[in-house]
């Protein structure tokens, strides 16, 4: 009986590999704004152009977020991304942290987001 209880507890606590659509509880095609914060500068760029939003989400939607074995708290941030629908923030994640858990990605998400952010011709806030 004890072994079964331990198995249930461990199974219930395990994290799974997921993609952005699996984390996001709404329809990604209905995102109306994306805000990206550059963790090294604190500056933010906000995108409200639907084509740019959809292109970006298409670039990252199939990336696998694979749980890190080490879930100890960390400091620092590369980029933080928030998704919005009709003026309301609906989801927020960092490149290595989603819903309070740490992940690495395949393929690497950092180069995709970094290139997107640095090539945006939008003023930083």
N, CA, C and O atoms as CSV, one atom per row, in Angstrom:
chain,resi,resn,atom,element,x,y,z
A,1,UNK,N,N,0.813,-1.185,0.000
A,1,UNK,CA,C,0.000,0.000,0.000
A,1,UNK,C,C,0.869,1.267,0.000
A,1,UNK,O,O,0.577,2.223,-0.718
A,2,UNK,N,N,1.925,1.267,0.799
A,2,UNK,CA,C,2.832,2.408,0.886
A,2,UNK,C,C,3.486,2.693,-0.470
A,2,UNK,O,O,3.614,3.852,-0.865
A,3,UNK,N,N,3.899,1.639,-1.181
A,3,UNK,CA,C,4.541,1.788,-2.495
A,3,UNK,C,C,3.574,2.417,-3.489
A,3,UNK,O,O,3.980,3.263,-4.287
A,4,UNK,N,N,2.330,2.030,-3.458
A,4,UNK,CA,C,1.325,2.593,-4.360
A,4,UNK,C,C,1.127,4.076,-4.068
A,4,UNK,O,O,1.016,4.878,-4.994
A,5,UNK,N,N,1.082,4.443,-2.804
A,5,UNK,CA,C,0.919,5.836,-2.412
A,5,UNK,C,C,2.100,6.673,-2.904
A,5,UNK,O,O,1.897,7.756,-3.453
A,6,UNK,N,N,3.313,6.195,-2.718
A,6,UNK,CA,C,4.502,6.909,-3.185
A,6,UNK,C,C,4.448,7.078,-4.703
A,6,UNK,O,O,4.745,8.161,-5.208
A,7,UNK,N,N,4.076,6.036,-5.434
A,7,UNK,CA,C,3.984,6.097,-6.884
A,7,UNK,C,C,2.972,7.159,-7.327
A,7,UNK,O,O,3.242,7.919,-8.256
A,8,UNK,N,N,1.819,7.214,-6.671
A,8,UNK,CA,C,0.790,8.196,-7.013
A,8,UNK,C,C,1.297,9.608,-6.755
A,8,UNK,O,O,1.092,10.496,-7.582
A,9,UNK,N,N,1.949,9.827,-5.630
A,9,UNK,CA,C,2.478,11.146,-5.297
A,9,UNK,C,C,3.531,11.570,-6.312
A,9,UNK,O,O,3.496,12.700,-6.799
A,10,UNK,N,N,4.467,10.683,-6.638
A,10,UNK,CA,C,5.519,11.026,-7.595
A,10,UNK,C,C,4.961,11.257,-8.989
A,10,UNK,O,O,5.409,12.169,-9.683
A,11,UNK,N,N,4.017,10.470,-9.406
A,11,UNK,CA,C,3.413,10.633,-10.722
A,11,UNK,C,C,2.652,11.949,-10.802
A,11,UNK,O,O,2.717,12.633,-11.824
A,12,UNK,N,N,1.948,12.308,-9.770
A,12,UNK,CA,C,1.171,13.538,-9.761
A,12,UNK,C,C,2.034,14.785,-9.751
A,12,UNK,O,O,1.581,15.842,-10.190
A,13,UNK,N,N,3.256,14.696,-9.265
A,13,UNK,CA,C,4.129,15.855,-9.154
A,13,UNK,C,C,5.062,16.019,-10.346
A,13,UNK,O,O,5.729,17.047,-10.463
A,14,UNK,N,N,5.123,15.046,-11.217
A,14,UNK,CA,C,6.077,15.121,-12.317
A,14,UNK,C,C,5.631,16.136,-13.354
A,14,UNK,O,O,4.442,16.273,-13.641
A,15,UNK,N,N,6.603,16.844,-13.908
A,15,UNK,CA,C,6.353,17.818,-14.955
A,15,UNK,C,C,6.495,17.137,-16.304
A,15,UNK,O,O,7.249,16.176,-16.452
A,16,UNK,N,N,5.774,17.637,-17.272
A,16,UNK,CA,C,5.808,17.058,-18.608
A,16,UNK,C,C,6.411,18.035,-19.596
A,16,UNK,O,O,6.380,19.249,-19.392
A,17,UNK,N,N,6.955,17.495,-20.659
A,17,UNK,CA,C,7.389,18.314,-21.785
A,17,UNK,C,C,6.140,18.855,-22.465
A,17,UNK,O,O,5.198,18.112,-22.741
A,18,UNK,N,N,6.143,20.156,-22.733
A,18,UNK,CA,C,4.981,20.794,-23.352
A,18,UNK,C,C,5.430,21.826,-24.378
A,18,UNK,O,O,6.589,22.241,-24.398
A,19,UNK,N,N,4.502,22.227,-25.219
A,19,UNK,CA,C,4.709,23.329,-26.144
A,19,UNK,C,C,3.880,24.518,-25.656
A,19,UNK,O,O,3.052,24.376,-24.757
A,20,UNK,N,N,4.104,25.678,-26.247
A,20,UNK,CA,C,3.367,26.872,-25.839
A,20,UNK,C,C,1.849,26.679,-25.908
A,20,UNK,O,O,1.157,27.047,-24.959
A,21,UNK,N,N,1.303,26.114,-26.999
A,21,UNK,CA,C,-0.158,25.918,-27.017
A,21,UNK,C,C,-0.667,25.014,-25.888
A,21,UNK,O,O,-1.816,25.146,-25.466
A,22,UNK,N,N,0.165,24.108,-25.401
A,22,UNK,CA,C,-0.254,23.249,-24.296
A,22,UNK,C,C,-0.254,23.996,-22.956
A,22,UNK,O,O,-1.031,23.667,-22.060
A,23,UNK,N,N,0.611,24.992,-22.824
A,23,UNK,CA,C,0.620,25.821,-21.609
A,23,UNK,C,C,-0.510,26.851,-21.642
A,23,UNK,O,O,-1.156,27.122,-20.631
A,24,UNK,N,N,-0.727,27.411,-22.822
A,24,UNK,CA,C,-1.678,28.506,-22.975
A,24,UNK,C,C,-3.100,27.961,-22.942
A,24,UNK,O,O,-3.433,27.059,-23.710
A,25,UNK,N,N,-3.924,28.487,-22.081
A,25,UNK,CA,C,-5.260,27.946,-21.887
A,25,UNK,C,C,-6.302,28.585,-22.796
A,25,UNK,O,O,-7.490,28.282,-22.688
A,26,UNK,N,N,-5.869,29.455,-23.678
A,26,UNK,CA,C,-6.782,30.119,-24.605
A,26,UNK,C,C,-6.313,29.852,-26.033
A,26,UNK,O,O,-5.395,29.061,-26.253
A,27,UNK,N,N,-6.931,30.496,-26.978
A,27,UNK,CA,C,-6.613,30.334,-28.390
A,27,UNK,C,C,-5.503,31.311,-28.777
A,27,UNK,O,O,-5.699,32.525,-28.720
A,28,UNK,N,N,-4.335,30.787,-29.171
A,28,UNK,CA,C,-3.212,31.652,-29.544
A,28,UNK,C,C,-3.552,32.582,-30.701
A,28,UNK,O,O,-2.993,33.675,-30.791
A,29,UNK,N,N,-4.443,32.176,-31.575
A,29,UNK,CA,C,-4.785,33.016,-32.722
A,29,UNK,C,C,-5.568,34.262,-32.305
A,29,UNK,O,O,-5.773,35.160,-33.121
A,30,UNK,N,N,-6.003,34.328,-31.059
A,30,UNK,CA,C,-6.760,35.482,-30.571
A,30,UNK,C,C,-5.899,36.460,-29.758
A,30,UNK,O,O,-6.419,37.412,-29.177
A,31,UNK,N,N,-4.591,36.224,-29.721
A,31,UNK,CA,C,-3.689,37.145,-29.026
A,31,UNK,C,C,-3.675,38.467,-29.792
A,31,UNK,O,O,-3.478,38.490,-31.007
A,32,UNK,N,N,-3.886,39.560,-29.071
A,32,UNK,CA,C,-3.952,40.880,-29.705
A,32,UNK,C,C,-2.745,41.765,-29.383
A,32,UNK,O,O,-2.555,42.821,-29.987
A,33,UNK,N,N,-1.938,41.318,-28.425
A,33,UNK,CA,C,-0.755,42.100,-28.060
A,33,UNK,C,C,0.257,41.179,-27.408
A,33,UNK,O,O,-0.099,40.262,-26.667
A,34,UNK,N,N,1.522,41.436,-27.696
A,34,UNK,CA,C,2.628,40.745,-27.035
A,34,UNK,C,C,3.568,41.805,-26.498
A,34,UNK,O,O,3.923,42.747,-27.206
A,35,UNK,N,N,3.970,41.653,-25.252
A,35,UNK,CA,C,4.985,42.522,-24.654
A,35,UNK,C,C,6.195,41.648,-24.314
A,35,UNK,O,O,6.065,40.607,-23.669
A,36,UNK,N,N,7.366,42.090,-24.759
A,36,UNK,CA,C,8.598,41.354,-24.487
A,36,UNK,C,C,9.526,42.262,-23.703
A,36,UNK,O,O,9.840,43.370,-24.138
A,37,UNK,N,N,9.966,41.785,-22.543
A,37,UNK,CA,C,10.901,42.536,-21.707
A,37,UNK,C,C,12.283,41.935,-21.871
A,37,UNK,O,O,12.467,40.726,-21.732
A,38,UNK,N,N,13.254,42.786,-22.168
A,38,UNK,CA,C,14.649,42.378,-22.252
A,38,UNK,C,C,15.207,42.396,-20.828
A,38,UNK,O,O,15.358,43.459,-20.227
A,39,UNK,N,N,15.509,41.221,-20.301
A,39,UNK,CA,C,15.970,41.106,-18.927
A,39,UNK,C,C,17.311,41.766,-18.667
A,39,UNK,O,O,17.610,42.108,-17.523
A,40,UNK,N,N,18.129,41.956,-19.696
A,40,UNK,CA,C,19.437,42.571,-19.479
A,40,UNK,C,C,19.354,44.092,-19.383
A,40,UNK,O,O,20.223,44.721,-18.780
A,41,UNK,N,N,18.310,44.692,-19.977
A,41,UNK,CA,C,18.184,46.151,-19.941
A,41,UNK,C,C,16.957,46.630,-19.177
A,41,UNK,O,O,16.924,47.763,-18.696
A,42,UNK,N,N,15.955,45.774,-19.065
A,42,UNK,CA,C,14.693,46.166,-18.458
A,42,UNK,C,C,13.746,46.843,-19.434
A,42,UNK,O,O,12.604,47.143,-19.087
A,43,UNK,N,N,14.216,47.087,-20.657
A,43,UNK,CA,C,13.359,47.707,-21.663
A,43,UNK,C,C,12.336,46.717,-22.188
A,43,UNK,O,O,12.538,45.504,-22.132
A,44,UNK,N,N,11.245,47.248,-22.695
A,44,UNK,CA,C,10.152,46.421,-23.203
A,44,UNK,C,C,9.749,46.902,-24.591
A,44,UNK,O,O,9.757,48.100,-24.873
A,45,UNK,N,N,9.400,45.962,-25.445
A,45,UNK,CA,C,8.805,46.278,-26.736
A,45,UNK,C,C,7.433,45.632,-26.769
A,45,UNK,O,O,7.257,44.487,-26.353
A,46,UNK,N,N,6.461,46.389,-27.272
A,46,UNK,CA,C,5.078,45.928,-27.335
A,46,UNK,C,C,4.649,45.829,-28.791
A,46,UNK,O,O,4.815,46.770,-29.568
A,47,UNK,N,N,4.096,44.678,-29.148
A,47,UNK,CA,C,3.684,44.415,-30.517
A,47,UNK,C,C,2.171,44.282,-30.546
A,47,UNK,O,O,1.593,43.517,-29.775
A,48,UNK,N,N,1.529,45.034,-31.442
A,48,UNK,CA,C,0.082,44.948,-31.582
A,48,UNK,C,C,-0.345,44.671,-33.026
A,48,UNK,O,O,-1.540,44.603,-33.312
A,49,UNK,N,N,0.606,44.513,-33.922
A,49,UNK,CA,C,0.321,44.189,-35.313
A,49,UNK,C,C,0.009,42.692,-35.412
A,49,UNK,O,O,0.855,41.860,-35.083
A,50,UNK,N,N,-1.197,42.348,-35.862
A,50,UNK,CA,C,-1.629,40.950,-35.878
A,50,UNK,C,C,-0.719,40.046,-36.705
A,50,UNK,O,O,-0.452,38.913,-36.305
A,51,UNK,N,N,-0.246,40.523,-37.839
A,51,UNK,CA,C,0.628,39.693,-38.668
A,51,UNK,C,C,1.946,39.400,-37.953
A,51,UNK,O,O,2.425,38.266,-37.970
A,52,UNK,N,N,2.521,40.405,-37.333
A,52,UNK,CA,C,3.784,40.228,-36.603
A,52,UNK,C,C,3.563,39.285,-35.418
A,52,UNK,O,O,4.389,38.410,-35.158
A,53,UNK,N,N,2.464,39.460,-34.709
A,53,UNK,CA,C,2.129,38.583,-33.579
A,53,UNK,C,C,2.007,37.143,-34.048
A,53,UNK,O,O,2.614,36.245,-33.466
A,54,UNK,N,N,1.225,36.918,-35.097
A,54,UNK,CA,C,1.009,35.557,-35.588
A,54,UNK,C,C,2.287,34.921,-36.114
A,54,UNK,O,O,2.525,33.734,-35.893
A,55,UNK,N,N,3.113,35.701,-36.810
A,55,UNK,CA,C,4.392,35.176,-37.302
A,55,UNK,C,C,5.293,34.750,-36.142
A,55,UNK,O,O,5.906,33.683,-36.182
A,56,UNK,N,N,5.365,35.592,-35.112
A,56,UNK,CA,C,6.194,35.270,-33.949
A,56,UNK,C,C,5.681,34.023,-33.236
A,56,UNK,O,O,6.460,33.123,-32.923
A,57,UNK,N,N,4.385,33.967,-32.979
A,57,UNK,CA,C,3.825,32.804,-32.291
A,57,UNK,C,C,4.004,31.530,-33.116
A,57,UNK,O,O,4.233,30.456,-32.559
A,58,UNK,N,N,3.902,31.645,-34.433
A,58,UNK,CA,C,4.159,30.480,-35.291
A,58,UNK,C,C,5.608,30.024,-35.188
A,58,UNK,O,O,5.892,28.829,-35.275
A,59,UNK,N,N,6.526,30.971,-35.004
A,59,UNK,CA,C,7.950,30.628,-34.873
A,59,UNK,C,C,8.253,29.882,-33.579
A,59,UNK,O,O,9.186,29.079,-33.537
A,60,UNK,N,N,7.480,30.131,-32.522
A,60,UNK,CA,C,7.806,29.521,-31.225
A,60,UNK,C,C,6.805,28.458,-30.760
A,60,UNK,O,O,7.055,27.788,-29.759
A,61,UNK,N,N,5.696,28.291,-31.452
A,61,UNK,CA,C,4.621,27.417,-30.940
A,61,UNK,C,C,4.988,25.937,-30.866
A,61,UNK,O,O,4.406,25.207,-30.064
A,62,UNK,N,N,5.930,25.481,-31.672
A,62,UNK,CA,C,6.288,24.060,-31.663
A,62,UNK,C,C,7.540,23.750,-30.839
A,62,UNK,O,O,7.978,22.602,-30.775
A,63,UNK,N,N,8.104,24.765,-30.220
A,63,UNK,CA,C,9.285,24.554,-29.378
A,63,UNK,C,C,8.874,23.750,-28.151
A,63,UNK,O,O,7.854,24.029,-27.521
A,64,UNK,N,N,9.680,22.754,-27.825
A,64,UNK,CA,C,9.383,21.901,-26.667
A,64,UNK,C,C,10.034,22.492,-25.419
A,64,UNK,O,O,11.233,22.772,-25.399
A,65,UNK,N,N,9.224,22.675,-24.385
A,65,UNK,CA,C,9.704,23.093,-23.068
A,65,UNK,C,C,9.880,21.819,-22.254
A,65,UNK,O,O,8.907,21.156,-21.895
A,66,UNK,N,N,11.125,21.491,-21.973
A,66,UNK,CA,C,11.465,20.241,-21.295
A,66,UNK,C,C,11.844,20.569,-19.847
A,66,UNK,O,O,12.757,21.362,-19.616
A,67,UNK,N,N,11.165,19.979,-18.884
A,67,UNK,CA,C,11.439,20.310,-17.478
A,67,UNK,C,C,12.900,20.057,-17.108
A,67,UNK,O,O,13.470,19.016,-17.433
A,68,UNK,N,N,13.488,21.033,-16.421
A,68,UNK,CA,C,14.831,20.839,-15.879
A,68,UNK,C,C,14.754,19.898,-14.694
A,68,UNK,O,O,13.792,19.915,-13.927
A,69,UNK,N,N,15.771,19.086,-14.558
A,69,UNK,CA,C,15.837,18.202,-13.399
A,69,UNK,C,C,15.962,19.029,-12.121
A,69,UNK,O,O,15.341,18.713,-11.106
A,70,UNK,N,N,16.768,20.088,-12.178
A,70,UNK,CA,C,16.979,20.971,-11.039
A,70,UNK,C,C,15.919,22.074,-11.058
A,70,UNK,O,O,15.928,22.932,-11.941
A,71,UNK,N,N,15.024,22.049,-10.100
A,71,UNK,CA,C,13.959,23.052,-10.018
A,71,UNK,C,C,14.226,24.097,-8.924
A,71,UNK,O,O,13.309,24.792,-8.487
A,72,UNK,N,N,15.494,24.200,-8.485
A,72,UNK,CA,C,15.833,25.201,-7.473
A,72,UNK,C,C,15.699,26.605,-8.060
A,72,UNK,O,O,15.954,26.828,-9.243
A,73,UNK,N,N,15.293,27.542,-7.208
A,73,UNK,CA,C,15.084,28.923,-7.619
A,73,UNK,C,C,16.356,29.529,-8.213
A,73,UNK,O,O,17.464,29.226,-7.772
A,74,UNK,N,N,16.183,30.383,-9.213
A,74,UNK,CA,C,17.299,31.045,-9.889
A,74,UNK,C,C,16.999,32.523,-10.023
A,74,UNK,O,O,15.853,32.956,-9.908
A,75,UNK,N,N,18.037,33.280,-10.267
A,75,UNK,CA,C,17.837,34.709,-10.504
A,75,UNK,C,C,18.231,35.030,-11.939
A,75,UNK,O,O,18.954,34.272,-12.586
A,76,UNK,N,N,17.750,36.149,-12.417
A,76,UNK,CA,C,18.091,36.587,-13.761
A,76,UNK,C,C,17.001,36.224,-14.757
A,76,UNK,O,O,16.178,35.339,-14.521
A,77,UNK,N,N,17.024,36.933,-15.874
A,77,UNK,CA,C,16.002,36.774,-16.894
A,77,UNK,C,C,16.585,37.181,-18.232
A,77,UNK,O,O,17.158,38.262,-18.360
A,78,UNK,N,N,16.441,36.318,-19.236
A,78,UNK,CA,C,16.838,36.704,-20.595
A,78,UNK,C,C,15.747,37.596,-21.186
A,78,UNK,O,O,15.959,38.781,-21.443
A,79,UNK,N,N,14.590,37.002,-21.391
A,79,UNK,CA,C,13.421,37.722,-21.885
A,79,UNK,C,C,12.187,37.211,-21.148
A,79,UNK,O,O,12.074,36.028,-20.830
A,80,UNK,N,N,11.283,38.125,-20.891
A,80,UNK,CA,C,9.975,37.771,-20.366
A,80,UNK,C,C,8.940,38.137,-21.419
A,80,UNK,O,O,9.017,39.206,-22.026
A,81,UNK,N,N,7.984,37.266,-21.634
A,81,UNK,CA,C,6.986,37.477,-22.684
A,81,UNK,C,C,5.594,37.400,-22.069
A,81,UNK,O,O,5.272,36.453,-21.351
A,82,UNK,N,N,4.777,38.405,-22.358
A,82,UNK,CA,C,3.386,38.349,-21.909
A,82,UNK,C,C,2.475,38.433,-23.131
A,82,UNK,O,O,2.700,39.212,-24.057
A,83,UNK,N,N,1.448,37.605,-23.094
A,83,UNK,CA,C,0.447,37.564,-24.157
A,83,UNK,C,C,-0.823,38.216,-23.641
A,83,UNK,O,O,-1.188,38.051,-22.477
A,84,UNK,N,N,-1.493,38.955,-24.512
A,84,UNK,CA,C,-2.692,39.700,-24.130
A,84,UNK,C,C,-3.811,39.445,-25.130
A,84,UNK,O,O,-3.571,39.234,-26.319
A,85,UNK,N,N,-5.018,39.470,-24.628
A,85,UNK,CA,C,-6.201,39.418,-25.477
A,85,UNK,C,C,-7.124,40.548,-25.060
A,85,UNK,O,O,-7.588,40.599,-23.921
A,86,UNK,N,N,-7.382,41.443,-25.983
A,86,UNK,CA,C,-8.323,42.550,-25.755
A,86,UNK,C,C,-8.039,43.314,-24.467
A,86,UNK,O,O,-8.939,43.552,-23.661
A,87,UNK,N,N,-6.782,43.692,-24.284
A,87,UNK,CA,C,-6.403,44.515,-23.144
A,87,UNK,C,C,-6.117,43.774,-21.858
A,87,UNK,O,O,-5.741,44.402,-20.868
A,88,UNK,N,N,-6.280,42.469,-21.833
A,88,UNK,CA,C,-6.052,41.690,-20.615
A,88,UNK,C,C,-4.857,40.753,-20.803
A,88,UNK,O,O,-4.778,40.020,-21.789
A,89,UNK,N,N,-3.923,40.788,-19.836
A,89,UNK,CA,C,-2.810,39.830,-19.888
A,89,UNK,C,C,-3.367,38.437,-19.611
A,89,UNK,O,O,-4.005,38.201,-18.585
A,90,UNK,N,N,-3.117,37.525,-20.537
A,90,UNK,CA,C,-3.670,36.180,-20.414
A,90,UNK,C,C,-2.621,35.127,-20.085
A,90,UNK,O,O,-2.959,34.022,-19.661
A,91,UNK,N,N,-1.338,35.468,-20.281
A,91,UNK,CA,C,-0.281,34.494,-20.002
A,91,UNK,C,C,1.054,35.218,-19.969
A,91,UNK,O,O,1.284,36.164,-20.723
A,92,UNK,N,N,1.925,34.762,-19.089
A,92,UNK,CA,C,3.262,35.344,-18.973
A,92,UNK,C,C,4.248,34.208,-18.756
A,92,UNK,O,O,3.996,33.292,-17.972
A,93,UNK,N,N,5.374,34.277,-19.460
A,93,UNK,CA,C,6.416,33.272,-19.257
A,93,UNK,C,C,7.776,33.866,-19.573
A,93,UNK,O,O,7.893,34.856,-20.295
A,94,UNK,N,N,8.788,33.243,-19.019
A,94,UNK,CA,C,10.173,33.585,-19.349
A,94,UNK,C,C,10.711,32.442,-20.208
A,94,UNK,O,O,10.091,31.382,-20.294
A,95,UNK,N,N,11.838,32.653,-20.828
A,95,UNK,CA,C,12.359,31.643,-21.749
A,95,UNK,C,C,12.704,30.336,-21.050
A,95,UNK,O,O,12.686,29.273,-21.670
A,96,UNK,N,N,13.017,30.411,-19.766
A,96,UNK,CA,C,13.373,29.188,-19.032
A,96,UNK,C,C,12.451,28.911,-17.849
A,96,UNK,O,O,12.694,27.982,-17.079
A,97,UNK,N,N,11.404,29.702,-17.702
A,97,UNK,CA,C,10.495,29.509,-16.570
A,97,UNK,C,C,9.051,29.727,-17.010
A,97,UNK,O,O,8.699,30.774,-17.554
A,98,UNK,N,N,8.230,28.718,-16.762
A,98,UNK,CA,C,6.802,28.793,-17.090
A,98,UNK,C,C,6.024,28.284,-15.883
A,98,UNK,O,O,6.289,27.201,-15.363
A,99,UNK,N,N,5.068,29.083,-15.456
A,99,UNK,CA,C,4.209,28.701,-14.316
A,99,UNK,C,C,5.014,28.278,-13.087
A,99,UNK,O,O,4.631,27.349,-12.377
A,100,UNK,N,N,6.130,28.964,-12.843
A,100,UNK,CA,C,6.923,28.701,-11.649
A,100,UNK,C,C,7.869,27.515,-11.742
A,100,UNK,O,O,8.510,27.161,-10.752
A,101,UNK,N,N,7.968,26.896,-12.911
A,101,UNK,CA,C,8.854,25.751,-13.106
A,101,UNK,C,C,9.898,26.086,-14.164
A,101,UNK,O,O,9.659,26.892,-15.063
A,102,UNK,N,N,11.061,25.451,-14.039
A,102,UNK,CA,C,12.183,25.727,-14.934
A,102,UNK,C,C,12.278,24.686,-16.044
A,102,UNK,O,O,12.068,23.491,-15.835
A,103,UNK,N,N,12.607,25.195,-17.241
A,103,UNK,CA,C,12.656,24.369,-18.443
A,103,UNK,C,C,13.872,24.731,-19.289
A,103,UNK,O,O,14.418,25.828,-19.172
A,104,UNK,N,N,14.283,23.809,-20.131
A,104,UNK,CA,C,15.152,24.124,-21.259
A,104,UNK,C,C,14.334,23.799,-22.496
A,104,UNK,O,O,13.334,23.087,-22.411
A,105,UNK,N,N,14.744,24.306,-23.625
A,105,UNK,CA,C,13.905,24.166,-24.809
A,105,UNK,C,C,14.653,23.501,-25.960
A,105,UNK,O,O,15.874,23.602,-26.086
A,106,UNK,N,N,13.884,22.827,-26.783
A,106,UNK,CA,C,14.404,22.240,-28.014
A,106,UNK,C,C,13.427,22.552,-29.125
A,106,UNK,O,O,12.256,22.187,-29.019
A,107,UNK,N,N,13.856,23.209,-30.183
A,107,UNK,CA,C,15.151,23.858,-30.299
A,107,UNK,C,C,15.248,25.032,-29.312
A,107,UNK,O,O,14.258,25.416,-28.689
A,108,UNK,N,N,16.422,25.575,-29.187
A,108,UNK,CA,C,16.642,26.677,-28.245
A,108,UNK,C,C,15.750,27.868,-28.618
A,108,UNK,O,O,15.737,28.312,-29.766
A,109,UNK,N,N,15.018,28.368,-27.645
A,109,UNK,CA,C,14.115,29.490,-27.897
A,109,UNK,C,C,14.853,30.835,-27.866
A,109,UNK,O,O,14.429,31.787,-28.522
A,110,UNK,N,N,15.951,30.918,-27.110
A,110,UNK,CA,C,16.640,32.209,-26.958
A,110,UNK,C,C,17.027,32.844,-28.291
A,110,UNK,O,O,16.718,34.018,-28.495
A,111,UNK,N,N,17.686,32.137,-29.212
A,111,UNK,CA,C,18.075,32.807,-30.466
A,111,UNK,C,C,16.882,33.317,-31.274
A,111,UNK,O,O,16.981,34.340,-31.951
A,112,UNK,N,N,15.769,32.612,-31.206
A,112,UNK,CA,C,14.575,33.024,-31.953
A,112,UNK,C,C,14.012,34.316,-31.366
A,112,UNK,O,O,13.723,35.262,-32.099
A,113,UNK,N,N,13.858,34.352,-30.042
A,113,UNK,CA,C,13.309,35.539,-29.382
A,113,UNK,C,C,14.289,36.700,-29.473
A,113,UNK,O,O,13.874,37.835,-29.707
A,114,UNK,N,N,15.580,36.440,-29.292
A,114,UNK,CA,C,16.583,37.499,-29.348
A,114,UNK,C,C,16.603,38.151,-30.728
A,114,UNK,O,O,16.627,39.377,-30.832
A,115,UNK,N,N,16.593,37.353,-31.774
A,115,UNK,CA,C,16.585,37.920,-33.130
A,115,UNK,C,C,15.299,38.706,-33.379
A,115,UNK,O,O,15.334,39.801,-33.939
A,116,UNK,N,N,14.170,38.146,-32.964
A,116,UNK,CA,C,12.890,38.836,-33.128
A,116,UNK,C,C,12.914,40.183,-32.413
A,116,UNK,O,O,12.532,41.201,-32.990
A,117,UNK,N,N,13.360,40.191,-31.161
A,117,UNK,CA,C,13.364,41.416,-30.356
A,117,UNK,C,C,14.310,42.461,-30.942
A,117,UNK,O,O,13.947,43.629,-31.079
A,118,UNK,N,N,15.520,42.033,-31.284
A,118,UNK,CA,C,16.516,43.007,-31.747
A,118,UNK,C,C,16.213,43.550,-33.137
A,118,UNK,O,O,16.675,44.637,-33.484
A,119,UNK,N,N,15.448,42.817,-33.939
A,119,UNK,CA,C,15.128,43.321,-35.285
A,119,UNK,C,C,13.806,44.074,-35.339
A,119,UNK,O,O,13.470,44.646,-36.376
A,120,UNK,N,N,13.053,44.086,-34.250
A,120,UNK,CA,C,11.806,44.853,-34.230
A,120,UNK,C,C,12.114,46.337,-34.352
A,120,UNK,O,O,12.996,46.848,-33.662
A,121,UNK,N,N,11.410,47.016,-35.204
A,121,UNK,CA,C,11.612,48.462,-35.364
A,121,UNK,C,C,10.567,49.217,-34.552
A,121,UNK,O,O,9.860,50.089,-35.057
A,122,UNK,N,N,10.495,48.852,-33.284
A,122,UNK,CA,C,9.544,49.452,-32.343
A,122,UNK,C,C,10.366,50.093,-31.230
A,122,UNK,O,O,11.367,49.537,-30.779
A,123,UNK,N,N,9.928,51.264,-30.799
A,123,UNK,CA,C,10.601,51.928,-29.686
A,123,UNK,C,C,10.492,51.103,-28.417
A,123,UNK,O,O,9.456,50.500,-28.139
A,124,UNK,N,N,11.577,51.084,-27.647
A,124,UNK,CA,C,11.548,50.407,-26.347
A,124,UNK,C,C,10.898,51.324,-25.322
A,124,UNK,O,O,11.090,52.540,-25.337
A,125,UNK,N,N,10.130,50.716,-24.441
A,125,UNK,CA,C,9.488,51.479,-23.353
A,125,UNK,C,C,10.400,51.484,-22.153
A,125,UNK,O,O,10.062,52.068,-21.123
